[in-house]
Amino acid sequence: MRNRKNIVAAVSLAIALLVGGCAMETKEQARARLQAGGGQTGGDTSTVQTEAGKLTAVQFYVPSEKENNLSVIDVPTGKVVGSVKLSESPTTVVFSSTMREAYAANMNSSTVSIINTQTLKVEKEVPVGPMPHGMVLSPDNKTLYVAAVADQFVYLVDTKERKEAGTIDLGTGAKTNYMSLFGDKLYVSDHENNKVYVVNVKTKQTTLTIPTGKTPRAVKVSDDGKKLFVPAAGDGTLEIYSTDTGKLESKIAVAPGATDVVVAEDGQSAIVTSMEGNAVTFVDLAGGKPLQTLTDLPGARHIAYNRQQTKAYVTLSGSNEVAVIDTQARKPLERIKVGGTPHGITIKALPGIGGSC
């Protein structure tokens, strides 16, 4: 009878979390839910957790190129609560949907680290192509797509077997950089040839090549899959393309060196980082114009929202910090010290948890 009550309590709490987010859950409740089985989404339930490795924790993972490690930032407190030693020059990180695994691209070692997020330990390094950089994971968590800056291939990693499982050839002279995946379409930016390749992941064939502005970087696809957002560093613009036709729909001026972009859930606004411009630009997508630029953000590289999109977190590769920005007031709030030359930033949060963080 007691076990049945525990299960009912855990289910009720899980439903409450889906509605209200992490602010409704205390540490004691989180511990009880994990012990009762709530929040476990597969895999080995006997994994030993560190305090920073709790599944219910809402965190950002930030790789440091210079120090070859990864900082774990607790979102509610804004504190660094853990770290993971990685290989040479880690750049970007992606999570499995269960948040139990993270994958980090190590540029100078040409590997991908597979990280257990509960123990904060690297379980395996998978060799891939030269200078791996951008990555995306398939929705079923089975295939990791890895762009290698130094050649023309996208490398496929079988996440179950934990080994390379083939390549996608983008053609002689192509250079892969960042990627975005929507349905069967993989969008790959080529920063040297000023293009975005659209690849059918089932056939592994390029179906469309989109000419872009100078030095396209971290491309993103809208939630409905209809628009492609391309920060063009060499032109200092955010370009917006139709994913159906590949035609340019609009071009918005931002700070020089446009690097990354996040788009609000309503599709009406965006924030663009500019690494060389040491700035971020708030953009009115509906009106097709810049709204405000925040400067004094050294090497503003990559950006991620919190779950409510009330804050944006920006890696500052020039000052070894993450800047926290109030997205409504459009002003910086604080800076968090992390490892040397921080690169990517990715949020870790189970579905339904972290809604108010």
Coordinates of C-alpha atoms in Angstrom, one line a residue:
M1 CA 0.0 0.0 0.0
R2 CA 2.9 2.4 0.9
N3 CA 4.6 1.8 -2.5
R4 CA 1.3 2.5 -4.3
K5 CA 0.9 5.8 -2.4
N6 CA 4.5 6.7 -3.3
I7 CA 3.8 6.0 -7.0
V8 CA 0.6 8.1 -6.9
A9 CA 2.4 10.9 -5.2
A10 CA 5.2 10.8 -7.7
V11 CA 2.8 10.9 -10.7
S12 CA 0.9 13.8 -9.1
L13 CA 4.1 15.7 -8.7
A14 CA 5.2 15.0 -12.2
I15 CA 1.9 16.4 -13.5
A16 CA 2.3 19.5 -11.3
L17 CA 5.8 20.0 -12.8
L18 CA 4.5 19.8 -16.3
V19 CA 2.0 22.6 -15.4
G20 CA 4.1 24.8 -13.3
G21 CA 7.8 24.2 -13.8
C22 CA 10.8 23.8 -11.4
A23 CA 9.8 26.6 -9.0
M24 CA 7.1 24.2 -7.6
E25 CA 9.5 21.5 -6.7
T26 CA 11.6 21.5 -3.6
K27 CA 14.9 19.5 -3.2
E28 CA 13.0 17.0 -1.0
Q29 CA 10.3 16.5 -3.6
A30 CA 12.8 16.1 -6.4
R31 CA 14.6 13.4 -4.3
A32 CA 11.3 11.6 -3.6
R33 CA 10.3 11.7 -7.3
L34 CA 13.6 10.3 -8.4
Q35 CA 13.5 7.6 -5.8
A36 CA 9.9 6.7 -6.9
G37 CA 11.0 6.5 -10.5
G38 CA 9.5 9.8 -11.7
G39 CA 11.8 11.6 -14.2
Q40 CA 13.7 8.4 -15.1
T41 CA 13.5 8.2 -18.9
G42 CA 15.4 5.1 -19.6
G43 CA 18.9 3.6 -19.2
D44 CA 20.7 2.4 -16.0
T45 CA 18.7 3.6 -13.0
S46 CA 21.6 2.6 -10.7
T47 CA 23.9 5.4 -12.0
V48 CA 25.6 7.2 -9.1
Q49 CA 24.7 10.9 -9.2
T50 CA 26.7 13.8 -8.2
E51 CA 24.8 16.8 -6.7
A52 CA 25.3 18.6 -10.0
G53 CA 24.1 15.5 -11.9
K54 CA 20.5 15.3 -10.7
L55 CA 18.1 14.8 -13.6
T56 CA 15.8 17.5 -12.2
A57 CA 18.6 20.1 -12.2
V58 CA 18.1 22.9 -14.8
Q59 CA 21.6 23.8 -16.1
F60 CA 23.7 25.2 -18.9
Y61 CA 26.7 23.3 -20.2
V62 CA 29.5 25.5 -21.4
P63 CA 32.7 24.0 -23.0
S64 CA 36.0 25.9 -22.6
E65 CA 38.3 25.7 -25.6
K66 CA 41.4 26.9 -23.7
E67 CA 41.1 24.8 -20.6
N68 CA 39.6 21.6 -22.2
N69 CA 36.8 21.3 -19.8
L70 CA 33.1 21.9 -19.5
S71 CA 31.4 24.1 -16.9
V72 CA 28.0 23.2 -15.5
I73 CA 25.9 26.3 -14.5
D74 CA 22.9 26.0 -12.2
V75 CA 20.2 28.2 -13.7
P76 CA 18.3 29.2 -10.6
T77 CA 21.4 30.3 -8.7
G78 CA 23.7 31.3 -11.6
K79 CA 26.6 29.4 -10.0
V80 CA 29.0 27.0 -11.5
V81 CA 28.2 23.7 -9.8
G82 CA 30.3 21.2 -11.6
S83 CA 32.8 20.5 -14.4
V84 CA 33.8 17.8 -16.8
K85 CA 37.3 17.2 -18.2
L86 CA 37.2 17.0 -22.0
S87 CA 39.7 16.5 -24.8
E88 CA 41.3 19.3 -26.9
S89 CA 39.4 22.5 -27.7
P90 CA 35.8 21.5 -27.0
T91 CA 33.3 23.7 -28.9
T92 CA 29.7 22.6 -28.8
V93 CA 27.5 20.3 -26.7
V94 CA 24.1 18.6 -27.4
F95 CA 21.9 16.5 -25.1
S96 CA 19.9 13.3 -25.6
S97 CA 16.2 13.9 -25.0
T98 CA 16.5 12.0 -21.7
M99 CA 19.2 14.4 -20.6
R100 CA 21.2 11.4 -19.4
E101 CA 23.9 11.8 -22.2
A102 CA 25.7 14.8 -23.5
Y103 CA 27.9 14.9 -26.6
A104 CA 30.8 17.3 -26.9
A105 CA 32.8 18.1 -30.1
N106 CA 36.5 18.4 -29.5
M107 CA 38.1 20.3 -32.4
N108 CA 41.8 19.7 -31.9
S109 CA 41.5 16.0 -31.0
S110 CA 39.0 15.3 -33.8
T111 CA 36.7 13.4 -31.4
V112 CA 33.3 13.5 -29.8
S113 CA 33.1 12.9 -26.0
I114 CA 30.1 11.0 -24.7
I115 CA 29.3 12.3 -21.2
N116 CA 27.2 10.7 -18.5
T117 CA 25.4 13.8 -17.1
Q118 CA 24.7 12.2 -13.8
T119 CA 28.2 11.3 -12.9
L120 CA 29.8 14.1 -15.0
K121 CA 32.2 11.7 -16.5
V122 CA 33.3 11.0 -20.1
E123 CA 32.4 7.4 -20.9
K124 CA 33.9 7.3 -24.4
E125 CA 35.6 9.3 -27.1
V126 CA 34.5 8.6 -30.6
P127 CA 37.0 9.6 -33.4
V128 CA 35.3 11.6 -36.2
G129 CA 36.6 13.9 -39.0
P130 CA 39.1 16.8 -38.6
M131 CA 38.0 19.6 -36.4
P132 CA 34.5 18.7 -35.4
H133 CA 32.4 21.7 -34.6
G134 CA 28.6 21.9 -35.0
M135 CA 26.4 18.9 -34.0
V136 CA 22.7 17.9 -34.0
L137 CA 21.1 14.8 -32.7
S138 CA 18.2 13.0 -34.4
P139 CA 14.9 13.1 -32.5
D140 CA 15.1 9.3 -31.8
N141 CA 18.5 9.9 -30.2
K142 CA 20.1 7.2 -32.5
T143 CA 22.2 9.4 -34.8
L144 CA 24.5 12.2 -34.0
Y145 CA 25.4 14.4 -37.0
V146 CA 28.8 16.1 -36.7
A147 CA 30.2 18.9 -38.9
A148 CA 34.0 18.8 -39.4
V149 CA 35.3 22.3 -40.2
A150 CA 38.4 21.0 -42.0
D151 CA 36.7 18.8 -44.7
Q152 CA 33.7 18.3 -46.9
F153 CA 31.9 15.6 -44.8
V154 CA 29.2 15.4 -42.2
Y155 CA 30.1 12.5 -39.9
L156 CA 27.4 10.2 -38.4
V157 CA 27.8 8.7 -35.0
D158 CA 25.8 5.7 -33.9
T159 CA 25.0 6.6 -30.3
K160 CA 24.0 3.0 -29.3
E161 CA 27.2 1.5 -30.7
R162 CA 29.2 4.6 -29.9
K163 CA 31.2 4.7 -33.1
E164 CA 31.3 6.4 -36.4
A165 CA 28.6 5.0 -38.8
G166 CA 29.3 6.7 -42.1
T167 CA 29.4 10.2 -43.7
I168 CA 27.5 12.6 -45.9
D169 CA 29.6 14.0 -48.7
L170 CA 28.8 17.6 -49.5
G171 CA 31.2 17.8 -52.4
T172 CA 34.7 18.8 -53.2
G173 CA 35.7 22.0 -51.6
A174 CA 32.8 22.1 -49.2
K175 CA 33.4 23.1 -45.6
T176 CA 31.0 22.1 -42.9
N177 CA 30.4 24.4 -39.9
Y178 CA 27.1 24.6 -38.0
M179 CA 23.9 22.6 -38.5
S180 CA 20.2 22.5 -37.8
L181 CA 17.8 19.6 -38.3
F182 CA 14.1 19.7 -39.0
G183 CA 12.3 16.6 -40.1
D184 CA 14.3 14.9 -42.8
K185 CA 16.2 18.1 -43.7
L186 CA 19.6 18.8 -42.4
Y187 CA 20.8 22.4 -42.9
V188 CA 24.6 22.8 -43.0
S189 CA 26.4 26.2 -43.2
D190 CA 29.6 26.5 -45.2
H191 CA 31.4 29.6 -43.8
E192 CA 34.1 29.6 -46.5
N193 CA 32.0 29.2 -49.6
N194 CA 29.0 31.3 -48.3
K195 CA 26.4 28.6 -48.7
V196 CA 23.9 26.5 -46.8
Y197 CA 23.5 22.9 -47.9
V198 CA 20.1 21.3 -47.5
V199 CA 20.5 17.5 -47.1
N200 CA 17.9 14.7 -47.0
V201 CA 19.1 12.6 -44.1
K202 CA 17.3 9.5 -45.4
T203 CA 19.0 9.6 -48.8
K204 CA 22.2 11.5 -47.6
Q205 CA 21.9 13.6 -50.7
T206 CA 22.0 17.4 -51.1
T207 CA 18.6 18.6 -52.3
L208 CA 19.2 22.3 -52.3
T209 CA 22.1 24.7 -52.0
I210 CA 21.3 28.2 -50.8
P211 CA 23.7 31.1 -51.6
T212 CA 24.1 33.3 -48.5
G213 CA 25.9 36.4 -47.3
K214 CA 29.5 36.3 -46.3
T215 CA 30.5 33.8 -43.6
P216 CA 27.3 32.1 -42.6
R217 CA 27.6 30.7 -39.1
A218 CA 25.1 29.1 -36.6
V219 CA 22.0 28.5 -38.7
K220 CA 18.6 27.9 -37.1
V221 CA 15.2 26.7 -38.4
S222 CA 11.9 28.2 -37.1
D223 CA 9.7 26.0 -35.0
D224 CA 7.3 25.4 -37.9
G225 CA 10.2 24.6 -40.3
K226 CA 9.3 27.3 -42.7
K227 CA 12.1 29.8 -42.2
L228 CA 15.9 29.4 -42.0
F229 CA 17.8 32.0 -40.0
V230 CA 21.4 32.7 -41.1
P231 CA 23.7 35.0 -39.2
A232 CA 26.2 36.3 -41.9
A233 CA 29.3 37.4 -40.0
G234 CA 31.0 39.0 -43.0
D235 CA 28.0 41.2 -43.7
G236 CA 26.8 41.9 -40.2
T237 CA 23.3 40.7 -41.0
L238 CA 20.7 38.2 -40.0
E239 CA 19.3 36.7 -43.2
I240 CA 15.9 34.9 -43.4
Y241 CA 15.2 32.3 -46.1
S242 CA 12.2 30.3 -47.1
T243 CA 13.0 26.6 -46.4
D244 CA 10.6 25.6 -49.2
T245 CA 12.2 27.6 -52.0
G246 CA 15.6 28.7 -50.6
K247 CA 14.7 32.3 -51.5
L248 CA 15.9 35.2 -49.3
E249 CA 12.9 36.8 -47.6
S250 CA 14.6 39.5 -45.6
K251 CA 17.9 40.8 -44.3
I252 CA 18.3 42.7 -41.1
A253 CA 21.4 44.7 -40.0
V254 CA 23.1 43.6 -36.8
A255 CA 26.5 44.2 -35.2
P256 CA 29.5 43.1 -37.2
G257 CA 30.6 39.4 -37.0
A258 CA 27.1 37.9 -36.6
T259 CA 27.5 34.5 -35.0
D260 CA 24.5 32.9 -33.4
V261 CA 20.7 33.5 -33.1
V262 CA 17.9 32.6 -30.9
V263 CA 14.3 33.1 -32.0
A264 CA 11.4 33.7 -29.6
E265 CA 8.6 31.1 -29.4
D266 CA 6.1 33.6 -31.0
G267 CA 8.5 34.1 -33.9
Q268 CA 8.2 37.9 -33.6
S269 CA 11.7 38.6 -32.2
A270 CA 15.2 37.3 -32.1
I271 CA 18.6 38.0 -30.5
V272 CA 21.8 37.8 -32.5
T273 CA 25.3 37.5 -31.1
S274 CA 28.3 39.1 -32.8
M275 CA 31.7 37.7 -31.9
E276 CA 33.9 40.2 -33.6
G277 CA 31.5 43.1 -32.8
N278 CA 31.5 42.2 -29.1
A279 CA 27.7 42.7 -29.0
V280 CA 24.3 41.3 -29.1
T281 CA 21.4 42.8 -31.2
F282 CA 17.7 42.6 -30.4
V283 CA 15.8 42.2 -33.6
D284 CA 12.1 42.8 -34.5
L285 CA 11.5 40.0 -37.0
A286 CA 7.9 41.1 -37.7
G287 CA 9.1 44.6 -38.6
G288 CA 12.3 43.5 -40.2
K289 CA 14.6 45.8 -38.2
P290 CA 17.1 46.0 -35.4
L291 CA 15.7 47.3 -32.1
Q292 CA 18.7 47.7 -29.8
T293 CA 22.4 46.6 -29.6
L294 CA 24.2 45.9 -26.3
T295 CA 27.9 46.4 -26.5
D296 CA 30.9 45.7 -24.2
L297 CA 30.3 41.9 -24.5
P298 CA 33.8 40.7 -25.4
G299 CA 33.7 38.0 -28.1
A300 CA 29.9 37.4 -27.7
R301 CA 29.7 34.0 -29.3
H302 CA 26.8 31.6 -28.6
I303 CA 23.5 32.2 -26.9
A304 CA 20.7 30.2 -25.3
Y305 CA 17.4 31.2 -23.6
N306 CA 16.2 30.0 -20.2
R307 CA 13.0 28.1 -20.4
Q308 CA 10.7 31.1 -20.0
Q309 CA 12.9 33.2 -22.4
T310 CA 13.1 35.9 -19.8
K311 CA 16.9 35.6 -19.8
A312 CA 19.5 35.0 -22.5
Y313 CA 22.9 33.5 -21.7
V314 CA 25.8 34.5 -23.9
T315 CA 29.3 33.0 -23.9
L316 CA 32.0 35.7 -23.9
S317 CA 35.1 34.1 -25.5
G318 CA 37.0 37.4 -24.9
S319 CA 36.5 37.5 -21.1
N320 CA 36.0 33.9 -20.1
E321 CA 32.5 34.6 -18.8
V322 CA 28.8 33.9 -19.6
A323 CA 26.7 37.1 -19.7
V324 CA 23.1 36.9 -18.4
I325 CA 20.8 39.3 -20.2
D326 CA 17.3 40.4 -19.2
T327 CA 15.4 39.9 -22.5
Q328 CA 12.5 42.2 -21.5
A329 CA 14.5 45.1 -20.2
R330 CA 17.2 44.4 -22.8
K331 CA 20.0 44.9 -20.3
P332 CA 22.8 42.8 -18.8
L333 CA 22.1 41.4 -15.3
E334 CA 25.3 39.6 -14.3
R335 CA 28.3 37.7 -15.5
I336 CA 29.3 34.2 -14.6
K337 CA 33.0 33.2 -14.6
V338 CA 33.7 30.0 -16.5
G339 CA 36.6 28.3 -18.2
G340 CA 39.0 30.0 -20.7
T341 CA 37.6 30.8 -24.1
P342 CA 34.0 29.5 -23.6
H343 CA 32.4 28.4 -26.9
G344 CA 28.9 26.9 -27.1
I345 CA 26.2 26.9 -24.5
T346 CA 23.3 24.5 -24.2
I347 CA 20.5 24.1 -21.7
K348 CA 19.9 20.8 -19.9
A349 CA 16.3 20.4 -18.6
L350 CA 13.8 17.5 -18.7
P351 CA 10.5 18.3 -20.4
G352 CA 8.2 20.0 -17.9
I353 CA 11.0 20.9 -15.6
G354 CA 12.5 24.4 -15.5
G355 CA 9.4 26.2 -16.8
S356 CA 10.0 29.1 -14.4
C357 CA 13.8 29.0 -14.3

